[in-house]
XYZ file of C-alpha atoms in Angstrom:
751
model
C -92.249 230.014 283.975
C -90.262 227.475 281.980
C -88.231 228.300 278.896
C -88.072 225.702 276.191
C -84.585 226.669 275.137
C -83.058 224.196 272.703
C -79.587 223.622 271.334
C -79.444 225.203 267.878
C -76.978 225.345 265.009
C -76.811 227.034 261.626
C -78.982 225.169 259.120
C -76.643 226.119 256.276
C -72.877 225.680 256.242
C -71.465 229.132 257.003
C -67.794 228.084 256.488
C -66.782 229.580 259.845
C -67.620 229.520 263.530
C -71.339 230.346 263.323
C -72.913 233.398 264.913
C -76.361 232.606 266.318
C -78.460 235.652 267.126
C -81.835 237.099 267.935
C -83.196 240.617 268.414
C -85.300 241.130 271.527
C -87.664 243.880 272.642
C -88.408 244.270 276.345
C -92.016 243.654 277.355
C -93.639 247.034 277.977
C -95.772 248.279 280.849
C -94.070 246.396 283.671
C -91.780 249.056 285.061
C -88.026 248.862 285.346
C -85.950 245.743 284.884
C -84.965 244.476 288.340
C -82.661 241.684 287.221
C -81.726 239.691 284.155
C -79.706 236.482 283.974
C -78.413 234.716 280.901
C -77.543 231.034 281.068
C -75.148 229.776 278.410
C -74.023 226.414 277.159
C -72.795 224.808 273.970
C -71.933 221.645 272.170
C -68.493 223.145 271.695
C -67.553 226.477 273.274
C -69.404 229.780 273.255
C -68.694 233.510 273.449
C -71.749 235.751 273.949
C -72.584 239.422 273.438
C -75.566 241.658 274.087
C -75.634 244.668 271.781
C -71.978 244.048 270.981
C -70.903 244.041 274.644
C -69.336 240.858 276.008
C -71.621 239.070 278.424
C -68.693 237.761 280.457
C -64.918 237.503 280.617
C -65.265 233.722 280.937
C -63.544 231.705 278.209
C -64.141 228.335 276.540
C -67.589 228.075 278.135
C -68.938 225.573 279.181
C -65.651 223.691 279.395
C -65.200 219.946 279.034
C -67.326 217.401 280.841
C -68.427 213.843 280.171
C -70.900 215.183 277.622
C -72.722 211.863 277.363
C -74.183 212.471 280.828
C -73.481 216.079 281.796
C -73.268 219.439 279.995
C -72.596 222.499 282.116
C -74.473 225.784 281.793
C -72.988 229.012 283.134
C -75.173 231.821 284.478
C -74.407 235.550 284.140
C -75.980 238.742 285.426
C -76.700 240.853 282.333
C -79.014 243.417 283.925
C -76.739 246.309 283.030
C -76.505 245.289 279.354
C -80.208 245.404 278.489
C -81.925 248.230 276.604
C -85.469 248.485 275.282
C -84.267 246.710 272.150
C -81.140 244.550 272.027
C -79.484 241.718 270.150
C -78.103 238.545 271.724
C -75.306 236.938 269.712
C -73.483 233.658 270.313
C -70.283 232.576 268.555
C -69.804 228.807 268.670
C -66.388 227.163 268.489
C -65.528 223.485 268.194
C -63.906 223.158 271.606
C -63.542 219.711 273.098
C -66.926 218.564 271.791
C -66.210 218.713 268.059
C -62.508 219.514 267.840
C -59.543 217.172 267.887
C -59.006 214.976 270.931
C -56.236 212.463 271.455
C -53.148 211.534 269.513
C -54.835 209.367 266.859
C -56.105 212.303 264.801
C -59.756 211.954 265.806
C -62.144 214.874 265.895
C -65.894 215.284 266.457
C -65.712 212.455 268.980
C -68.837 213.559 270.825
C -70.807 214.810 267.846
C -70.609 216.168 264.320
C -72.399 219.474 264.915
C -71.540 222.322 267.221
C -74.490 224.120 268.740
C -75.360 226.915 271.149
C -77.849 227.170 273.976
C -79.045 230.268 275.826
C -81.787 231.093 278.292
C -82.494 234.704 279.292
C -84.797 235.507 282.226
C -85.762 239.130 282.827
C -87.561 240.165 286.031
C -89.514 243.420 286.091
C -90.530 245.789 288.843
C -94.142 244.557 288.944
C -93.149 240.866 289.181
C -93.547 240.114 285.484
C -90.962 237.744 283.972
C -89.936 237.793 280.319
C -88.070 234.815 278.951
C -86.082 234.231 275.785
C -84.491 230.944 274.785
C -82.654 229.592 271.769
C -85.071 228.013 269.312
C -86.049 228.105 265.626
C -86.827 231.847 265.872
C -83.111 232.623 266.027
C -80.943 233.192 262.966
C -77.396 232.351 261.934
C -74.605 233.990 259.987
C -70.909 233.518 259.453
C -68.087 235.045 261.449
C -64.479 236.011 260.922
C -63.322 232.832 262.707
C -62.567 230.684 259.673
C -61.088 227.761 261.605
C -60.717 226.869 265.257
C -59.288 223.901 267.093
C -57.780 223.521 270.539
C -54.771 221.607 269.175
C -54.269 223.228 265.810
C -55.099 226.872 266.509
C -57.408 229.511 265.116
C -57.708 231.475 261.878
C -59.337 234.916 262.067
C -60.163 237.123 259.089
C -60.454 240.719 260.286
C -62.134 241.707 257.009
C -65.210 239.792 258.163
C -66.563 241.747 261.095
C -70.341 241.429 261.415
C -71.837 244.127 263.594
C -72.867 242.376 266.786
C -75.485 245.082 267.373
C -77.257 244.544 264.041
C -76.640 241.219 262.334
C -79.389 241.678 259.773
C -81.662 238.870 258.659
C -79.322 235.887 258.682
C -80.060 232.344 257.688
C -82.179 229.696 259.372
C -81.143 227.632 262.364
C -81.897 224.031 263.179
C -82.596 222.425 266.550
C -80.178 219.735 267.735
C -81.869 217.038 269.763
C -80.279 217.062 273.229
C -81.926 215.790 276.387
C -82.456 218.919 278.540
C -81.853 216.777 281.629
C -78.160 216.737 280.685
C -77.828 220.447 281.495
C -76.391 221.143 284.954
C -75.407 224.366 286.649
C -71.698 225.068 286.406
C -70.371 224.674 289.943
C -66.679 225.002 289.116
C -64.474 228.031 288.473
C -64.609 229.591 285.018
C -61.657 229.708 282.636
C -60.393 233.287 282.437
C -57.483 235.499 281.464
C -55.172 235.596 284.464
C -52.098 237.546 283.465
C -50.498 239.410 280.582
C -46.821 239.064 279.672
C -44.793 241.124 277.224
C -41.873 239.854 275.165
C -38.507 239.653 276.894
C -36.642 239.265 273.622
C -37.432 239.531 269.883
C -34.883 238.342 267.311
C -34.469 236.674 263.939
C -33.945 232.907 263.703
C -31.511 231.349 261.199
C -34.538 230.506 259.038
C -35.425 234.184 258.796
C -38.541 233.911 260.912
C -38.994 236.205 263.882
C -38.771 234.518 267.295
C -40.218 235.913 270.505
C -39.384 234.824 274.052
C -41.919 235.574 276.786
C -39.633 234.294 279.545
C -42.137 231.833 281.022
C -43.766 228.630 279.779
C -47.516 229.269 279.971
C -50.906 228.125 278.724
C -52.833 230.628 276.629
C -52.316 232.549 273.396
C -50.954 235.726 271.844
C -52.960 238.910 271.441
C -51.649 240.745 268.377
C -51.975 244.419 267.358
C -50.975 245.158 263.773
C -51.792 247.183 260.692
C -50.988 246.022 257.198
C -52.234 245.349 253.689
C -55.796 244.044 253.575
C -55.839 240.315 252.856
C -52.255 239.719 253.935
C -51.763 237.117 256.667
C -49.629 236.756 259.776
C -48.824 233.287 261.065
C -47.986 232.594 264.706
C -46.575 229.231 265.735
C -46.087 228.279 269.366
C -43.642 226.020 271.212
C -42.188 225.534 274.667
C -38.505 225.374 273.731
C -35.977 226.142 271.026
C -33.725 223.642 269.299
C -30.820 224.539 267.017
C -31.901 228.166 267.137
C -35.388 227.461 265.798
C -38.809 226.758 267.300
C -38.765 223.274 268.873
C -41.993 221.830 267.452
C -41.206 218.085 267.416
C -42.695 217.543 270.918
C -46.033 218.871 269.609
C -46.367 215.763 267.404
C -49.369 216.393 265.128
C -50.714 219.486 266.932
C -50.218 222.433 264.582
C -50.357 224.978 267.438
C -50.644 227.748 264.839
C -52.803 230.865 264.697
C -53.359 232.758 261.436
C -54.529 236.347 261.290
C -55.772 237.919 258.034
C -55.503 241.699 258.076
C -58.259 244.190 257.262
C -56.044 247.109 256.260
C -57.010 248.997 259.421
C -55.405 248.713 262.857
C -56.379 245.182 263.881
C -56.340 243.450 267.231
C -56.522 239.672 267.158
C -57.182 237.391 270.112
C -57.865 233.691 269.383
C -60.224 232.737 272.217
C -61.365 229.386 270.742
C -58.002 227.686 271.156
C -55.102 227.596 273.591
C -51.433 226.714 273.428
C -48.619 225.689 275.744
C -45.668 227.937 274.956
C -42.824 230.155 276.000
C -41.726 230.991 272.466
C -43.607 232.144 269.393
C -42.513 232.280 265.756
C -43.953 235.125 263.687
C -44.010 235.110 259.904
C -45.738 237.434 257.452
C -45.453 240.534 259.613
C -46.048 243.647 257.454
C -42.758 245.280 256.484
C -44.150 248.757 257.098
C -45.334 247.973 260.618
C -42.591 247.626 263.236
C -42.810 244.502 265.409
C -42.279 245.757 268.963
C -42.991 244.634 272.487
C -46.269 246.549 272.313
C -47.396 244.523 269.277
C -47.559 241.202 271.102
C -49.037 240.211 274.450
C -48.994 236.694 275.863
C -52.292 236.021 277.616
C -52.100 233.517 280.493
C -55.320 231.500 280.587
C -56.521 228.946 283.123
C -59.352 228.151 285.493
C -59.933 230.973 287.932
C -58.413 229.511 291.101
C -57.503 231.400 294.260
C -53.880 231.036 295.351
C -53.730 229.938 298.999
C -50.344 228.270 299.582
C -46.836 229.731 299.403
C -43.294 228.568 300.055
C -39.833 230.116 299.893
C -36.459 229.202 301.280
C -32.840 230.329 301.430
C -32.067 228.141 298.379
C -32.886 230.041 295.176
C -32.830 226.949 292.950
C -35.353 225.278 295.237
C -37.502 228.410 295.101
C -37.421 228.325 291.294
C -38.405 224.651 291.339
C -41.385 225.530 293.508
C -42.324 228.343 291.142
C -42.065 225.905 288.229
C -44.476 223.582 290.018
C -46.941 226.449 290.452
C -46.700 227.344 286.764
C -47.155 223.688 285.809
C -50.465 223.665 287.638
C -51.513 226.940 286.054
C -50.782 225.688 282.544
C -52.710 222.464 283.035
C -55.761 223.401 285.105
C -57.813 224.629 282.155
C -61.342 223.355 282.683
C -60.022 219.912 283.610
C -56.666 218.859 285.119
C -54.647 217.783 282.088
C -51.294 216.135 281.528
C -49.913 218.850 279.244
C -51.115 221.977 277.422
C -49.197 221.815 274.146
C -49.243 218.572 272.120
C -51.982 216.418 270.604
C -53.069 215.073 273.990
C -54.033 217.540 276.762
C -56.199 214.926 278.442
C -57.410 214.548 282.019
C -55.093 211.737 283.017
C -56.054 210.333 286.390
C -52.579 209.111 287.353
C -50.958 212.523 287.082
C -53.572 214.044 289.367
C -53.591 211.126 291.806
C -50.046 211.971 292.891
C -50.273 215.745 292.425
C -53.591 216.417 294.191
C -52.103 217.160 297.659
C -49.754 219.719 296.112
C -52.530 221.274 294.031
C -54.879 221.504 297.020
C -52.195 223.318 299.018
C -51.158 225.803 296.344
C -54.658 226.786 295.194
C -58.204 226.441 296.430
C -59.058 223.560 294.119
C -62.084 222.231 295.993
C -64.786 223.201 293.501
C -62.516 222.635 290.480
C -61.559 219.091 291.448
C -64.973 218.262 292.903
C -66.482 219.066 289.503
C -63.915 216.792 287.838
C -64.697 214.036 290.339
C -68.363 214.176 289.301
C -67.278 213.174 285.816
C -64.932 210.525 287.198
C -67.844 208.933 289.034
C -70.007 209.060 285.908
C -67.330 207.476 283.722
C -66.758 204.828 286.376
C -70.447 204.016 286.838
C -70.816 203.412 283.097
C -67.712 201.211 282.964
C -68.542 198.489 285.498
C -66.789 200.289 288.338
C -63.541 200.915 286.450
C -61.991 204.347 286.918
C -60.504 205.096 283.481
C -57.022 206.417 282.846
C -58.460 209.764 281.777
C -61.500 211.823 282.767
C -63.439 212.768 280.718
C -62.677 209.644 278.716
C -62.881 210.190 274.941
C -61.016 206.958 274.212
C -64.176 204.911 274.699
C -65.437 206.431 271.447
C -62.240 205.760 269.470
C -61.029 202.547 267.914
C -57.384 202.435 268.948
C -54.781 199.664 268.737
C -54.466 199.430 272.521
C -56.103 197.160 275.085
C -58.737 198.698 277.324
C -57.311 198.306 280.818
C -59.239 197.293 283.886
C -58.610 199.285 287.038
C -54.926 200.137 287.204
C -52.816 201.286 290.129
C -52.311 205.031 290.665
C -54.381 206.004 287.605
C -57.608 204.389 288.806
C -56.613 205.092 292.418
C -57.322 208.744 291.646
C -60.928 207.832 292.436
C -59.868 207.557 296.090
C -56.632 209.534 296.393
C -58.024 212.792 294.978
C -61.122 213.034 297.213
C -58.932 212.067 300.167
C -56.515 214.891 299.326
C -59.445 217.321 299.229
C -60.717 216.016 302.560
C -57.322 216.519 304.197
C -56.917 219.976 302.689
C -60.383 221.426 303.239
C -62.209 219.160 305.700
C -65.479 219.304 303.750
C -67.497 216.306 304.923
C -70.243 216.924 302.359
C -67.836 216.571 299.441
C -66.304 213.415 300.918
C -69.793 211.944 301.342
C -70.713 212.913 297.774
C -67.783 210.930 296.457
C -67.754 207.988 298.846
C -69.818 205.570 296.746
C -67.428 206.089 293.842
C -64.447 205.638 296.146
C -65.832 202.420 297.584
C -66.686 201.087 294.128
C -63.053 201.478 293.111
C -61.825 199.721 296.237
C -64.149 196.805 295.593
C -63.097 196.646 291.963
C -59.466 196.387 293.025
C -60.315 193.676 295.550
C -61.962 191.651 292.775
C -58.702 191.800 290.787
C -56.416 190.425 293.485
C -54.748 187.082 292.871
C -55.397 184.088 295.138
C -52.225 184.972 297.062
C -53.772 188.337 297.948
C -51.596 190.653 295.840
C -52.406 192.679 292.749
C -50.051 191.110 290.228
C -52.246 190.429 287.177
C -53.595 192.611 284.389
C -52.192 195.717 282.756
C -50.267 198.157 284.940
C -48.352 201.334 284.169
C -46.062 200.573 287.096
C -43.373 203.166 287.739
C -44.156 204.966 284.489
C -41.274 206.883 282.890
C -38.550 205.405 285.064
C -35.543 207.496 283.907
C -33.335 204.417 283.639
C -35.612 202.853 281.022
C -35.338 203.407 277.267
C -37.007 206.708 276.224
C -39.319 204.783 273.886
C -40.213 202.121 276.490
C -41.841 204.083 279.329
C -43.504 200.950 280.744
C -40.195 199.155 281.333
C -39.416 200.244 284.867
C -37.141 198.541 287.384
C -39.848 198.271 290.041
C -41.946 195.113 289.959
C -45.434 196.074 288.788
C -47.094 193.796 291.335
C -45.179 195.464 294.148
C -46.288 198.898 292.937
C -49.916 197.877 292.422
C -50.256 196.027 295.737
C -48.702 198.910 297.665
C -51.126 201.327 296.018
C -54.070 199.008 296.709
C -53.122 199.006 300.388
C -52.972 202.806 300.462
C -56.360 202.982 298.779
C -57.907 200.564 301.281
C -56.495 202.577 304.211
C -57.898 205.811 302.817
C -61.270 204.154 302.280
C -61.393 202.851 305.844
C -60.464 206.267 307.244
C -62.995 207.997 304.983
C -65.703 205.618 306.138
C -64.868 206.388 309.783
C -65.023 210.118 309.088
C -68.512 209.594 307.663
C -69.606 207.258 310.495
C -69.974 204.340 308.072
C -68.973 201.584 310.484
C -69.660 198.641 308.174
C -67.597 200.101 305.346
C -64.815 201.035 307.758
C -64.616 197.429 308.898
C -64.765 196.190 305.304
C -61.841 198.263 304.142
C -59.855 197.780 307.350
C -60.010 194.068 306.610
C -58.980 194.642 302.990
C -56.015 196.757 304.082
C -54.918 194.215 306.678
C -55.061 191.394 304.158
C -53.111 193.382 301.545
C -50.446 194.309 304.069
C -49.992 190.716 305.126
C -49.875 189.464 301.537
C -47.420 192.174 300.512
C -44.985 191.180 303.232
C -45.390 187.492 302.568
C -44.990 187.724 298.778
C -42.570 190.581 298.290
C -40.434 191.157 301.412
C -37.442 188.949 302.192
C -37.651 188.309 305.949
C -33.905 187.812 306.213
C -32.619 191.123 304.884
C -35.794 193.162 304.390
C -35.269 193.522 300.666
C -38.338 194.000 298.502
C -38.807 192.208 295.206
C -37.006 193.973 292.327
C -34.837 195.864 294.845
C -35.853 199.127 293.154
C -36.024 202.524 294.840
C -39.708 202.910 293.995
C -40.525 199.594 295.678
C -38.946 200.798 298.934
C -40.357 204.313 298.636
C -43.946 203.097 298.351
C -43.641 200.426 301.039
C -42.192 202.952 303.490
C -44.356 205.958 302.670
C -47.564 203.889 302.697
C -46.793 202.119 305.995
C -46.579 198.550 304.723
C -43.638 197.526 306.882
C -42.969 197.004 310.580
C -39.582 197.081 312.245
C -37.085 195.597 311.773
C -38.131 195.284 308.110
C -39.018 198.955 307.962
C -35.605 200.197 309.055
C -33.855 197.661 306.844
C -35.862 198.921 303.885
C -35.016 202.525 304.716
C -31.340 201.713 304.991
C -31.431 199.812 301.711
C -33.164 202.710 299.974
C -30.517 205.094 301.295
C -27.803 202.791 299.973
C -29.420 202.702 296.515
C -29.777 206.483 296.436
C -26.169 206.955 297.518
C -24.920 204.413 294.969
C -26.753 206.320 292.228
C -24.812 209.454 293.088
C -28.021 210.966 294.482
C -29.554 211.031 291.018
C -33.259 210.376 290.558
C -34.072 206.826 289.486
C -37.823 206.798 290.085
C -40.762 207.466 287.768
C -44.345 208.608 288.300
C -45.032 206.110 291.095
C -41.963 206.494 293.278
C -40.987 210.123 292.816
C -43.718 211.726 294.983
C -42.802 209.523 297.944
C -39.050 208.881 297.911
C -37.956 211.882 299.974
C -40.579 211.097 302.616
C -39.485 207.449 302.702
C -35.878 208.470 303.259
C -36.568 211.116 305.874
C -38.979 208.943 307.853
C -36.325 206.260 308.319
C -33.595 208.596 309.504
C -32.027 209.525 306.173
C -32.848 213.232 305.981
C -29.460 214.080 304.497
C -30.061 211.614 301.658
C -33.494 213.135 301.017
C -31.998 216.619 300.769
C -29.115 215.529 298.563
C -31.663 213.972 296.207
C -33.869 217.077 296.299
C -31.006 219.533 295.759
C -29.077 217.527 293.150
C -28.383 219.535 289.990
C -26.983 216.828 287.716
C -29.259 214.941 285.339
C -31.653 213.373 286.201
C -32.913 215.518 289.082
C -35.467 218.166 289.943
C -32.944 220.977 289.938
C -31.248 219.830 286.731
C -34.333 221.133 284.940
C -33.966 224.449 286.740
C -30.301 224.775 285.753
C -31.349 224.149 282.140
C -33.640 227.170 282.270
C -36.933 225.337 282.857
C -39.846 227.476 284.012
C -42.259 224.547 284.420
C -41.772 220.916 285.454
C -41.009 218.507 282.614
C -42.608 215.187 281.722
C -39.220 213.464 281.639
C -36.291 214.222 283.888
C -34.277 214.785 280.719
C -36.867 216.227 278.353
C -33.996 218.450 277.316
C -30.578 216.823 277.250
C -27.480 218.539 278.671
C -26.382 219.555 275.161
C -29.620 221.483 274.658
C -31.229 218.952 272.319
C -34.725 217.581 272.898
C -35.141 214.040 274.200
C -35.829 211.653 271.322
C -38.743 209.962 273.092
C -42.136 210.398 271.472
C -43.565 211.810 274.696
C -41.533 214.870 275.599
C -43.524 217.588 277.287
C -41.967 220.574 279.004
C -45.061 221.218 281.127
C -46.172 218.156 283.077
C -46.920 218.627 286.767
C -46.693 215.005 287.989
C -43.011 215.056 288.961
C -43.716 218.268 290.860
C -45.661 216.237 293.418
C -42.534 216.465 295.581
C -43.831 219.893 296.623
C -46.131 218.126 299.085
C -43.045 216.928 300.982
C -41.386 220.321 300.559
C -44.371 222.030 302.203
C -44.487 219.519 305.054
C -40.827 218.766 305.740
C -38.859 221.761 304.479
C -41.645 224.250 305.160
C -42.726 222.487 308.327
C -46.529 222.521 307.958
C -48.672 219.352 307.952
C -52.393 218.904 308.699
C -53.058 216.673 311.708
C -56.809 216.974 311.215
C -58.777 217.531 307.997
C -58.913 221.154 306.939
C -55.902 222.100 309.097
C -57.996 222.380 312.260
C -54.932 220.950 314.029
C -51.484 221.186 312.480
C -48.040 219.730 312.928
C -45.221 222.276 312.920
C -42.122 220.210 312.283
C -39.541 221.761 309.986
C -36.764 219.362 309.043
C -33.701 221.363 307.988
C -31.132 219.802 305.704
C -28.669 220.391 302.901
C -27.723 224.034 302.524
C -31.253 225.238 303.291
C -30.870 227.500 306.328
C -34.332 229.063 306.384
C -37.799 228.581 304.948
C -41.265 230.071 305.136
C -44.589 228.406 304.395
C -47.965 230.140 304.385
C -51.424 228.687 303.880
C -54.829 230.351 303.776
C -56.620 227.399 305.355
C -60.404 227.076 305.803
C -59.846 228.474 309.332
C -57.615 231.379 308.355
C -53.978 232.072 307.552
C -51.333 229.756 308.983
C -47.670 230.628 308.620
C -44.495 228.865 309.698
C -41.030 230.334 309.211
C -37.751 229.079 310.567
C -34.087 230.002 310.474
C -31.020 228.144 311.660
C -28.949 230.108 314.189
C -25.769 228.357 315.313
C -26.999 225.375 317.379
C -30.640 226.463 317.470
C -33.633 226.950 315.230
C -35.685 230.142 315.460
C -39.377 229.557 314.762
C -42.064 232.102 313.944
C -45.589 230.654 313.938
C -48.942 232.328 313.316
C -52.172 230.409 313.875
C -55.847 231.377 313.595
C -57.687 231.481 316.910
C -59.421 228.143 316.336
C -56.360 226.182 315.173
C -54.031 224.222 317.444
C -50.382 223.714 316.498
C -48.133 220.912 317.687
C -44.409 221.757 317.481
C -42.011 218.867 317.031
C -38.283 219.508 316.727
C -35.971 216.455 316.720
C -34.473 215.867 320.137
C -36.836 218.322 321.868
C -40.011 218.038 323.916
C -43.244 218.428 321.952
C -44.986 221.775 322.488
C -48.625 222.745 321.878
C -49.548 226.210 320.582
C -52.949 227.886 320.492
C -54.086 230.607 318.129
C -51.931 233.711 317.845
C -48.347 234.657 317.027
C -45.496 232.706 318.576
C -41.714 233.088 318.517
C -39.608 230.171 319.716
C -35.887 229.498 319.755
C -35.198 225.797 320.180
C -31.872 223.942 320.489
C -31.232 221.987 317.331
C -28.662 219.346 316.473
C -28.688 218.380 312.789
C -26.871 215.156 313.616
C -30.071 213.663 315.041
C -31.663 213.839 311.589
C -29.344 211.441 309.788
């Protein structure tokens, strides 16, 4: 039996997030209810109740998709909530559909009206099915949510508390015309509460406001318990850092990041579930004088997509361990429905470039297969409606906004996400079906790039981000990097072509494999001819990112390869082992150094604590990875650049090398069916342990330096083969089981 459920909204303006509801009576004479499922969706976001009981702990349903072509619907078992008579109620927030999106102040990009959709199917003992769907028979009323926006926050009036069991008559609803074919089952993980944190410190700022430190930069909101005078209001502002003893709100730009709670006079509990914030600190004003503000009054709720942690790392270096933890928290704060750049300012968009470099790290730390596969569906849809161009963000709201910026064609790294992300998932999980699902999109990107190459075979025309946010460039000129943009783009095009050829082989697509092999070969030849000096091996612009990409992507043969590695080591040493790469070069520079015999240089770069460096952020008290190496300056002031986020995971892409080189675990076959065990000690790191719950079971590698040897402990699932490689020693093959090895080790062979 079909249900003609429609998207509905309140016909009258209710001056709040509308409550849509209907009373239902079970069909009689059919025996007991065997099962009941409620499907939910919204143009906006929806919370649902049956007889006042929450239908689910899921949040911000149905999340953000490319609404023009796809709207998700989540399904929930509600069998235990039904009675002979019950009321279904839906609260509808603005969410991504109708709320603010982007830094130009635009809202309602996808549509002017928020709406809810529900479909209830009830199966009875005798086979009878009763169905209820949203339509004109439903009613609408107002709620206590007076305002809600993902960027600006939420206002809740506790004096307005409609009974969700009996909402009365209500006003009329109106059907919103939406093609039902747009509805798809939600195949990704839901957004949920993940953790609760209590204040570590509460004190008064110079301004007189109360400040609260939760000790960790997170994505989520505050849950507040308070009693005070009816009609009085508490204001909560959120920020990631402090500056001059006050809340550091300048990096938020125009995002208000403010929740307002109006008291009922009773004991109230507020939780603003139609917004979210990136924050470590909160500023509280208006707290009732007769109600003490204690640690029990405030709870920070950590919110993100419900991902299973699978990868772990720790070492003997505590600063390195904190960096790794910061990388984990950066993922957690930004994987909220879609993989975003940041969770706090007026942006929070699904930038493709950030994920392109971070995907291998993400796929190791968490089981991201369904989460990123869902996102890739939208990438393919955006691409197919843009003449094969993978946009710089997915979903892409900018196509609906008139902005004073050119619309770029395919651009290196950002558009390469269309290939690099599915390849990272293939390597991590070995799911041939998902690779096949995405291959047409991947190939379309490769062909688009090929169409943009210059007659000399390199990619040196059109807009490019290049080595975005090179730390040696002016804070307000993030595009002005040292590395030649053509060098960066051509190197990335070669990597993309290689991945496409290998993907085609994995899928037994022989014609496509040959096509992209030829593209890769041509790009490699052109790169060397146009950009590499045959005399001394120097690459045009002589920038560390140029060498890092050429080496890590395999664009050079000896003797040019070793010359490039030596030159990169010289540049790194001359810089005092300070970072001088941006988004493009940073994920690959340690690998480039180590692979050409400069392990000591790679470790000195990794373990540097002066600014700019990974560990500088840690020494400054960072609990997530920053957008800029110096988002906070050594004197504690905030970088003056317009873009200054303290939770941006892209520069944390170095964790991929940490897992493989420091931890010693690399997949040799997709899904870790065969693994390389090759720890590369260096610096003052004397031990490390890496663990992964792979598709075949748990793999763990731990090592410890002991005088002139390295002690290895390896655990492999029964169907996984491990290949042990220690510099200067004979390769050894391990089968499933637990293994303990002590191998002679001479650190001098590494550098």
